[in-house]
CSV table of C-alpha atoms and ligand atoms in Angstrom, one decimal:
chain,number,residue,atom,x,y,z
A,1474,MET,CA,32.8,-20.9,-91.2
A,1475,LYS,CA,30.4,-20.4,-88.3
A,1476,THR,CA,30.9,-22.5,-85.1
A,1477,PRO,CA,28.2,-25.2,-85.1
A,1478,THR,CA,25.9,-25.9,-82.1
A,1479,PRO,CA,27.1,-29.2,-80.5
A,1480,ILE,CA,24.7,-32.1,-80.1
A,1481,ALA,CA,26.6,-34.2,-77.6
A,1482,GLU,CA,29.3,-33.5,-74.9
A,1483,ILE,CA,31.8,-35.6,-73.0
A,1484,THR,CA,30.7,-35.8,-69.4
A,1485,GLY,CA,33.2,-38.3,-68.1
A,1486,THR,CA,36.5,-40.0,-69.1
A,1487,GLY,CA,38.5,-42.9,-67.7
A,1488,ARG,CA,41.5,-45.1,-68.4
A,1489,PHE,CA,43.1,-48.3,-67.2
A,1490,LEU,CA,46.6,-49.5,-67.7
A,1491,PRO,CA,48.0,-52.8,-66.6
A,1492,GLU,CA,50.7,-52.5,-63.9
A,1493,ASN,CA,53.4,-54.5,-65.7
A,1494,VAL,CA,55.9,-52.1,-67.3
A,1495,VAL,CA,58.1,-53.5,-70.1
A,1496,THR,CA,61.0,-51.2,-70.9
A,1497,ASN,CA,63.1,-51.0,-74.1
A,1498,LEU,CA,66.0,-52.6,-72.1
A,1499,ASP,CA,63.7,-55.6,-71.3
A,1500,LEU,CA,63.1,-56.0,-75.1
A,1501,GLU,CA,66.8,-55.8,-75.8
A,1502,ARG,CA,67.1,-59.2,-74.0
A,1503,SER,CA,64.9,-61.0,-76.5
A,1504,LEU,CA,65.1,-59.1,-79.7
A,1505,ASP,CA,67.9,-57.7,-81.9
A,1506,THR,CA,67.1,-54.1,-81.0
A,1507,SER,CA,68.3,-51.3,-78.7
A,1508,ASP,CA,66.9,-48.8,-76.3
A,1509,GLU,CA,68.6,-46.1,-78.4
A,1510,TRP,CA,67.0,-47.2,-81.7
A,1511,ILE,CA,63.5,-47.4,-80.2
A,1512,ARG,CA,63.8,-44.1,-78.4
A,1513,THR,CA,65.2,-42.1,-81.4
A,1514,ARG,CA,63.0,-43.7,-84.1
A,1515,THR,CA,59.7,-43.9,-82.1
A,1516,GLY,CA,59.9,-41.9,-78.8
A,1517,ILE,CA,58.8,-45.0,-76.9
A,1518,HIS,CA,60.6,-45.7,-73.6
A,1519,GLU,CA,58.3,-48.3,-72.2
A,1520,ARG,CA,54.9,-49.9,-72.6
A,1521,ARG,CA,52.4,-51.7,-70.4
A,1522,ILE,CA,51.7,-55.4,-71.1
A,1523,ALA,CA,48.7,-57.2,-69.6
A,1524,PRO,CA,49.2,-60.6,-67.9
A,1525,ASP,CA,47.8,-63.6,-69.8
A,1526,ASP,CA,44.6,-63.8,-67.7
A,1527,MET,CA,43.7,-60.1,-68.2
A,1528,CYS,CA,41.4,-59.8,-71.2
A,1529,ALA,CA,40.6,-56.8,-73.4
A,1530,ALA,CA,37.0,-56.6,-72.0
A,1531,TYR,CA,38.5,-56.2,-68.5
A,1532,LEU,CA,40.8,-53.4,-69.7
A,1533,GLY,CA,37.9,-51.6,-71.2
A,1534,ALA,CA,35.5,-52.2,-68.3
A,1535,GLU,CA,37.9,-50.9,-65.8
A,1536,ALA,CA,38.4,-47.7,-67.9
A,1537,ALA,CA,34.6,-47.4,-68.2
A,1538,ARG,CA,34.0,-47.4,-64.5
A,1539,GLY,CA,36.0,-44.2,-64.1
A,1540,ALA,CA,34.2,-42.5,-67.0
A,1541,LEU,CA,30.7,-43.5,-65.6
A,1542,GLU,CA,31.6,-42.4,-62.1
A,1543,GLU,CA,32.7,-38.9,-63.3
A,1544,ALA,CA,29.5,-38.6,-65.4
A,1545,GLY,CA,27.4,-39.6,-62.4
A,1546,ALA,CA,25.8,-42.4,-64.4
A,1547,ASP,CA,25.0,-45.9,-63.2
A,1548,PRO,CA,25.9,-48.8,-65.6
A,1549,GLY,CA,22.1,-49.6,-65.7
A,1550,ASP,CA,21.5,-46.1,-67.2
A,1551,VAL,CA,23.6,-46.7,-70.3
A,1552,ASP,CA,21.6,-46.7,-73.5
A,1553,ILE,CA,24.3,-47.6,-75.9
A,1554,LEU,CA,27.7,-49.2,-75.3
A,1555,ILE,CA,30.2,-49.2,-78.2
A,1556,VAL,CA,33.6,-50.9,-77.9
A,1557,SER,CA,36.4,-50.2,-80.3
A,1558,THR,CA,38.9,-53.0,-80.5
A,1559,ALA,CA,41.5,-54.5,-82.8
A,1560,THR,CA,42.0,-57.3,-80.3
A,1561,PRO,CA,38.6,-58.8,-79.5
A,1562,ASP,CA,38.8,-61.4,-76.8
A,1563,ARG,CA,36.8,-63.9,-79.0
A,1564,TRP,CA,35.4,-63.7,-82.5
A,1565,LEU,CA,31.9,-64.3,-81.1
A,1566,PRO,CA,30.3,-62.6,-79.3
A,1567,SER,CA,31.5,-59.0,-79.4
A,1568,THR,CA,33.8,-57.6,-76.7
A,1569,ALA,CA,31.1,-55.0,-76.1
A,1570,CYS,CA,28.7,-57.7,-74.9
A,1571,ASP,CA,31.4,-58.9,-72.5
A,1572,VAL,CA,32.0,-55.4,-71.2
A,1573,GLN,CA,28.2,-55.0,-70.8
A,1574,ALA,CA,28.0,-58.2,-68.7
A,1575,ILE,CA,31.0,-57.2,-66.6
A,1576,LEU,CA,29.6,-53.7,-65.8
A,1577,GLY,CA,25.9,-54.6,-65.7
A,1578,CYS,CA,24.8,-52.2,-68.5
A,1579,ASP,CA,21.6,-54.3,-68.8
A,1580,LYS,CA,19.5,-52.1,-70.9
A,1581,ALA,CA,22.2,-51.0,-73.4
A,1582,VAL,CA,22.5,-51.9,-77.0
A,1583,ALA,CA,26.1,-53.2,-77.2
A,1584,PHE,CA,28.3,-53.7,-80.2
A,1585,ASP,CA,31.9,-53.5,-81.4
A,1586,VAL,CA,33.4,-51.2,-84.0
A,1587,MET,CA,36.5,-52.3,-85.8
A,1588,ALA,CA,38.5,-49.3,-87.2
A,1589,ALA,CA,41.9,-50.1,-85.7
A,1590,CYS,CA,43.6,-47.1,-84.1
A,1591,THR,CA,40.9,-44.7,-85.3
A,1592,GLY,CA,38.2,-46.8,-83.6
A,1593,HIS,CA,37.6,-44.4,-80.7
A,1594,LEU,CA,36.8,-41.5,-83.0
A,1595,TYR,CA,34.5,-43.8,-85.1
A,1596,ALA,CA,32.7,-45.0,-82.0
A,1597,LEU,CA,32.3,-41.4,-80.6
A,1598,SER,CA,30.8,-40.3,-83.9
A,1599,MET,CA,28.3,-43.3,-83.9
A,1600,ALA,CA,27.3,-42.5,-80.3
A,1601,GLU,CA,26.8,-38.8,-81.3
A,1602,GLY,CA,24.5,-40.0,-84.1
A,1603,TYR,CA,22.4,-42.1,-81.7
A,1604,ILE,CA,22.1,-39.0,-79.4
A,1605,ALA,CA,21.2,-36.8,-82.4
A,1606,ALA,CA,18.5,-39.2,-83.4
A,1607,GLY,CA,17.0,-39.2,-79.9
A,1608,ARG,CA,17.8,-42.9,-79.5
A,1609,ALA,CA,20.2,-42.5,-76.6
A,1610,ARG,CA,20.8,-40.2,-73.7
A,1611,ILE,CA,23.8,-41.9,-72.1
A,1612,ALA,CA,26.4,-43.4,-74.5
A,1613,LEU,CA,29.4,-45.3,-73.1
A,1614,VAL,CA,32.3,-45.4,-75.6
A,1615,VAL,CA,35.0,-47.8,-74.7
A,1616,ALA,CA,38.4,-48.7,-76.2
A,1617,ALA,CA,39.8,-52.0,-75.2
A,1618,GLU,CA,43.1,-53.2,-76.6
A,1619,LYS,CA,45.4,-56.1,-75.8
A,1620,MET,CA,47.9,-55.6,-78.6
A,1621,SER,CA,50.4,-57.9,-76.9
A,1622,ALA,CA,48.1,-60.8,-77.9
A,1623,ILE,CA,48.4,-60.2,-81.7
A,1624,VAL,CA,52.0,-58.9,-81.9
A,1625,ASP,CA,54.7,-61.1,-83.4
A,1626,TRP,CA,57.2,-61.0,-80.5
A,1627,THR,CA,60.0,-62.3,-82.8
A,1628,ASP,CA,59.6,-59.3,-85.2
A,1629,ARG,CA,61.6,-56.3,-84.0
A,1630,LYS,CA,59.9,-54.1,-86.6
A,1631,THR,CA,56.5,-54.3,-84.8
A,1632,ALA,CA,57.0,-55.8,-81.4
A,1633,VAL,CA,58.7,-52.7,-79.9
A,1634,LEU,CA,55.8,-50.4,-80.9
A,1635,PHE,CA,52.7,-51.6,-79.1
A,1636,GLY,CA,51.2,-51.8,-75.6
A,1637,ASP,CA,48.0,-52.7,-73.8
A,1638,GLY,CA,45.4,-50.5,-72.2
A,1639,GLY,CA,41.8,-49.3,-72.0
A,1640,GLY,CA,40.2,-45.9,-72.3
A,1641,ALA,CA,36.6,-44.7,-72.1
A,1642,ALA,CA,34.3,-41.7,-72.5
A,1643,VAL,CA,30.7,-41.0,-71.6
A,1644,LEU,CA,28.8,-38.9,-74.2
A,1645,GLN,CA,25.5,-37.2,-73.3
A,1646,PRO,CA,23.3,-34.6,-75.0
A,1647,SER,CA,25.0,-31.2,-74.9
A,1648,LYS,CA,23.7,-29.1,-72.0
A,1649,GLY,CA,24.4,-25.9,-73.9
A,1650,PHE,CA,27.2,-23.3,-73.3
A,1651,GLY,CA,28.6,-24.4,-76.7
A,1652,ARG,CA,30.2,-27.5,-75.2
A,1653,GLY,CA,30.6,-30.7,-77.1
A,1654,ILE,CA,31.7,-32.2,-80.4
A,1655,LEU,CA,31.7,-29.4,-82.8
A,1656,SER,CA,32.9,-31.2,-85.9
A,1657,SER,CA,34.3,-34.5,-87.1
A,1658,HIS,CA,36.0,-35.7,-90.2
A,1659,LEU,CA,36.3,-39.5,-90.6
A,1660,GLN,CA,37.7,-41.4,-93.7
A,1661,SER,CA,38.8,-44.8,-94.8
A,1662,ASP,CA,40.7,-46.3,-97.7
A,1663,GLY,CA,40.4,-50.1,-98.1
A,1664,ASN,CA,42.7,-50.1,-101.1
A,1665,LEU,CA,45.7,-49.8,-98.7
A,1666,ALA,CA,44.6,-52.6,-96.3
A,1667,ASN,CA,47.7,-54.7,-96.8
A,1668,LEU,CA,50.0,-52.0,-95.3
A,1669,LEU,CA,48.9,-53.0,-91.8
A,1670,TYR,CA,46.9,-56.2,-91.3
A,1671,ARG,CA,46.6,-59.7,-89.9
A,1672,PRO,CA,46.5,-62.1,-92.9
A,1673,GLY,CA,45.1,-65.2,-91.3
A,1674,GLY,CA,42.7,-66.4,-88.7
A,1675,GLY,CA,39.5,-65.1,-90.3
A,1676,ALA,CA,37.2,-66.6,-92.9
A,1677,ILE,CA,39.6,-66.0,-95.8
A,1678,ASP,CA,42.4,-68.0,-94.1
A,1679,PRO,CA,40.8,-70.0,-91.3
A,1680,ILE,CA,42.9,-71.3,-88.4
A,1681,SER,CA,45.1,-74.1,-89.5
A,1682,GLN,CA,48.4,-75.6,-88.4
A,1683,SER,CA,50.3,-73.9,-91.3
A,1684,MET,CA,48.7,-70.5,-90.4
A,1685,LEU,CA,50.0,-70.9,-86.9
A,1686,ASP,CA,53.4,-72.2,-87.9
A,1687,GLU,CA,53.9,-69.2,-90.3
A,1688,GLY,CA,52.4,-66.7,-87.9
A,1689,ARG,CA,49.8,-65.5,-90.4
A,1690,HIS,CA,47.5,-64.6,-87.4
A,1691,LEU,CA,49.9,-62.0,-86.2
A,1692,LEU,CA,50.2,-58.3,-87.1
A,1693,ARG,CA,52.2,-57.3,-90.2
A,1694,MET,CA,53.1,-53.7,-91.1
A,1695,ASN,CA,54.8,-51.8,-93.8
A,1696,GLY,CA,56.1,-49.2,-91.4
A,1697,ARG,CA,57.5,-46.7,-93.9
A,1698,GLU,CA,54.4,-46.5,-96.0
A,1699,ILE,CA,52.1,-46.3,-92.9
A,1700,PHE,CA,54.3,-43.5,-91.6
A,1701,LYS,CA,53.9,-41.4,-94.8
A,1702,ASN,CA,50.1,-42.0,-95.0
A,1703,ALA,CA,49.6,-41.3,-91.3
A,1704,VAL,CA,51.3,-37.8,-91.5
A,1705,ARG,CA,49.5,-36.8,-94.6
A,1706,SER,CA,46.0,-38.1,-93.5
A,1707,MET,CA,46.1,-36.8,-90.0
A,1708,ALA,CA,47.3,-33.4,-90.9
A,1709,GLU,CA,44.5,-33.1,-93.5
A,1710,ALA,CA,41.9,-34.4,-91.1
A,1711,CYS,CA,43.0,-31.9,-88.4
A,1712,GLU,CA,42.7,-29.1,-90.9
A,1713,ILE,CA,39.2,-30.1,-92.0
A,1714,ALA,CA,37.9,-30.6,-88.5
A,1715,ILE,CA,39.3,-27.3,-87.3
A,1716,LYS,CA,37.8,-25.5,-90.3
A,1717,LYS,CA,34.4,-27.1,-89.8
A,1718,ALA,CA,34.4,-26.1,-86.1
A,1719,GLY,CA,34.8,-22.5,-87.3
A,1720,TRP,CA,38.3,-22.3,-85.8
A,1721,GLY,CA,41.8,-21.5,-87.0
A,1722,ALA,CA,44.8,-23.5,-85.9
A,1723,GLU,CA,45.5,-20.7,-83.4
A,1724,ASP,CA,42.2,-21.4,-81.6
A,1725,VAL,CA,43.3,-25.0,-80.7
A,1726,ASP,CA,44.3,-25.2,-77.0
A,1727,LEU,CA,45.4,-28.8,-77.1
A,1728,LEU,CA,45.9,-31.4,-79.9
A,1729,VAL,CA,45.5,-35.0,-78.7
A,1730,PRO,CA,46.9,-37.1,-81.4
A,1731,HIS,CA,47.1,-40.9,-81.8
A,1732,GLN,CA,50.4,-41.9,-80.2
A,1733,ALA,CA,52.2,-44.3,-82.6
A,1734,ASN,CA,55.5,-42.5,-83.0
A,1735,ILE,CA,56.8,-39.1,-81.8
A,1736,ARG,CA,58.1,-38.3,-85.3
A,1737,ILE,CA,54.6,-38.8,-86.7
A,1738,ILE,CA,53.1,-36.6,-84.0
A,1739,GLU,CA,55.6,-33.8,-84.6
A,1740,ALA,CA,55.1,-33.8,-88.3
A,1741,THR,CA,51.3,-33.9,-88.0
A,1742,ALA,CA,51.4,-31.0,-85.6
A,1743,LYS,CA,53.7,-29.0,-87.9
A,1744,TYR,CA,51.5,-29.4,-90.9
A,1745,ALA,CA,48.3,-28.7,-88.9
A,1746,GLY,CA,49.9,-25.5,-87.6
A,1747,VAL,CA,49.8,-26.4,-83.9
A,1748,PRO,CA,53.0,-25.8,-81.9
A,1749,MET,CA,54.4,-28.7,-79.9
A,1750,ASP,CA,53.7,-27.0,-76.5
A,1751,LYS,CA,50.0,-27.4,-77.4
A,1752,VAL,CA,50.3,-31.1,-78.3
A,1753,PHE,CA,49.8,-33.9,-75.7
A,1754,VAL,CA,52.4,-36.7,-75.8
A,1755,ASN,CA,52.5,-39.9,-73.7
A,1756,VAL,CA,53.9,-42.3,-76.4
A,1757,ASP,CA,57.0,-42.6,-74.2
A,1758,LYS,CA,55.1,-44.3,-71.4
A,1759,TYR,CA,52.6,-46.6,-73.3
A,1760,GLY,CA,53.6,-47.0,-76.9
A,1761,ASN,CA,50.8,-47.5,-79.4
A,1762,MET,CA,47.7,-48.9,-77.8
A,1763,SER,CA,45.7,-48.8,-81.0
A,1764,SER,CA,42.2,-47.3,-80.4
A,1765,ALA,CA,42.8,-47.0,-76.6
A,1766,THR,CA,45.6,-44.4,-77.2
A,1767,VAL,CA,43.3,-41.4,-77.8
A,1768,PRO,CA,41.0,-41.9,-74.8
A,1769,VAL,CA,43.9,-42.7,-72.5
A,1770,ALA,CA,45.7,-39.5,-73.6
A,1771,PHE,CA,42.5,-37.5,-73.4
A,1772,ASP,CA,41.9,-38.7,-69.8
A,1773,GLU,CA,45.5,-38.0,-68.8
A,1774,ALA,CA,45.4,-34.5,-70.3
A,1775,ARG,CA,42.3,-33.7,-68.3
A,1776,GLU,CA,43.9,-35.0,-65.1
A,1777,GLN,CA,47.0,-32.9,-65.7
A,1778,GLY,CA,44.8,-29.8,-66.2
A,1779,ARG,CA,45.8,-29.5,-69.9
A,1780,ILE,CA,42.2,-29.9,-70.9
A,1781,ARG,CA,39.8,-27.8,-68.7
A,1782,GLU,CA,36.3,-26.5,-69.0
A,1783,GLY,CA,36.2,-24.3,-72.1
A,1784,SER,CA,39.3,-25.8,-73.7
A,1785,ASN,CA,39.2,-26.2,-77.5
A,1786,VAL,CA,40.6,-29.7,-78.2
A,1787,VAL,CA,41.3,-31.4,-81.5
A,1788,THR,CA,41.9,-35.2,-81.4
A,1789,VAL,CA,43.2,-37.1,-84.4
A,1790,ALA,CA,44.0,-40.7,-85.2
A,1791,PHE,CA,45.1,-43.0,-88.0
A,1792,GLY,CA,45.2,-46.8,-88.4
A,1793,ALA,CA,44.8,-50.0,-90.3
A,1794,GLY,CA,42.1,-50.0,-92.9
A,1795,LEU,CA,43.3,-47.5,-93.7
A,1796,THR,CA,41.2,-45.4,-91.4
A,1797,TRP,CA,41.7,-41.9,-90.1
A,1798,GLY,CA,39.9,-39.0,-88.7
A,1799,ALA,CA,39.8,-35.9,-86.4
A,1800,MET,CA,37.3,-34.2,-84.1
A,1801,ALA,CA,37.1,-30.7,-82.7
A,1802,ILE,CA,35.6,-30.7,-79.2
A,1803,ARG,CA,34.8,-27.8,-76.9
A,1804,MET,CA,35.0,-29.0,-73.3
B,1148,UT7,O1,49.0,-46.8,-85.4
B,1148,UT7,C1,49.2,-46.7,-86.7
B,1148,UT7,C2,50.1,-47.8,-87.1
B,1148,UT7,N1,51.5,-47.6,-86.9
B,1148,UT7,C3,52.3,-46.6,-87.2
B,1148,UT7,O2,51.8,-45.5,-87.3
B,1148,UT7,C4,53.7,-46.8,-87.3
B,1148,UT7,C5,54.3,-46.1,-88.5
B,1148,UT7,N2,55.7,-46.4,-88.8
B,1148,UT7,C6,56.7,-46.0,-88.0
B,1148,UT7,O3,56.5,-45.5,-86.9
B,1148,UT7,C7,58.1,-46.3,-88.4
B,1148,UT7,O4,58.1,-46.5,-89.8
B,1148,UT7,C8,58.8,-47.4,-87.7
B,1148,UT7,C9,59.1,-47.0,-86.2
B,1148,UT7,C10,57.9,-48.7,-87.7
B,1148,UT7,C11,60.1,-47.7,-88.3
B,1148,UT7,O5,60.9,-46.6,-88.4
B,1148,UT7,P1,61.7,-46.2,-89.7
B,1148,UT7,O6,62.5,-45.0,-89.4
B,1148,UT7,O7,60.6,-46.1,-90.8
B,1148,UT7,O8,62.6,-47.4,-89.9
B,1148,UT7,P2,62.7,-48.4,-91.2
B,1148,UT7,O9,61.5,-49.4,-91.2
B,1148,UT7,O10,63.0,-47.7,-92.4
B,1148,UT7,O11,64.0,-49.3,-90.8
B,1148,UT7,C12,65.3,-48.7,-90.7
B,1148,UT7,C13,66.2,-49.7,-90.2
B,1148,UT7,C14,66.1,-51.0,-90.9
B,1148,UT7,O12,67.4,-51.5,-91.1
B,1148,UT7,P3,68.2,-51.5,-92.5
B,1148,UT7,O13,67.3,-52.2,-93.5
B,1148,UT7,O14,68.3,-50.0,-92.8
B,1148,UT7,O15,69.5,-52.1,-92.2
B,1148,UT7,C15,65.4,-51.9,-90.0
B,1148,UT7,O16,65.7,-53.3,-90.1
B,1148,UT7,O17,66.0,-50.0,-88.8
B,1148,UT7,C16,65.9,-51.4,-88.6
B,1148,UT7,N3,64.9,-51.7,-87.5
B,1148,UT7,C17,65.3,-51.8,-86.3
B,1148,UT7,N4,66.5,-51.7,-85.7
B,1148,UT7,C18,66.6,-51.9,-84.4
B,1148,UT7,C19,63.6,-51.8,-87.6
B,1148,UT7,N5,63.1,-52.0,-86.4
B,1148,UT7,C20,64.1,-52.0,-85.5
B,1148,UT7,C21,64.3,-52.2,-84.2
B,1148,UT7,N6,65.5,-52.1,-83.6
B,1148,UT7,N7,63.2,-52.4,-83.3
């Protein structure tokens, strides 16, 4: 397949992590778990947890400031602001409107996209569409996740896995040189929604005393089934995105996968044909920050020089919905 001409390129990235580090040893004090179990089963050593008064919009806005600065764009220049979040600060209005107000992106159309851990890829793809249609020249794509607010801290099967953080990217029309998003493959399967979900708190099971007493507003997951689906779907999405970009697996300089579990990352990379020395991993430091995971990893990889001008990058994610997807990007 011939390499397509990109429509939009990433001109800035940013991230924000709360300072508070919670180690596996810290969790051992309140849960029937062990540092050894968490490390060997997930690869996570520690995660960042935001203080009570730090909201998701703040995490996202701080990440966005770095991305805008690198892109040389003022908040007032942003045409479209999309926030991916599984942990909106409020049900109304959108977290994107709060981020807009914090940053002063006064002329932007701002809205949230809810696609769980795949949210950043969905949001990038929507921003690319706005640019392709000539309806935006500067798109700010933000991921804002305060997972600590929706995790059941008494459930060892989920509490040890997640962390808080924000990531961001600025997308602009491609200036040429073949740089930008070359391909994407996004998919969903609502039939498997109950593998990872929050049963209560929405219109189907409104807030009530029994809902709170039973913790139906908190995250529930069938870890084993999610694991199997994640590996299969992410490997397949990588393969499709790589092929649509006109590449082979050997052309990938760096794979930036969603960071939920090191064993999922290793299996995905193996099936996608990318060796682990070309895979970015930071799950040990932050755990799973839902949609913020990919942009935080992307930004760190650039800072470490693992993504440079001209690098061929594939990013891939999987999450509740189910949702999954991959993108091939030439930087
Ligand atoms: O972002 C997308 C969403 N999330 C994911 O992608 C996560 C996908 N799933 C996973 O990463 C893994 O399935 C987990 C890390 C959640 C669990 O690992 P596993 O190897 O699938 O363990 P398991 O659920 O099969 O549990 C094995 C044992 C069980 O004990 P028994 O029944 O064998 O006696 C669990 O009760 O490990 C026990 N266990 C724990 N033990 C200590 C589960 N969680 C813990 C824990 N500490 N935190």
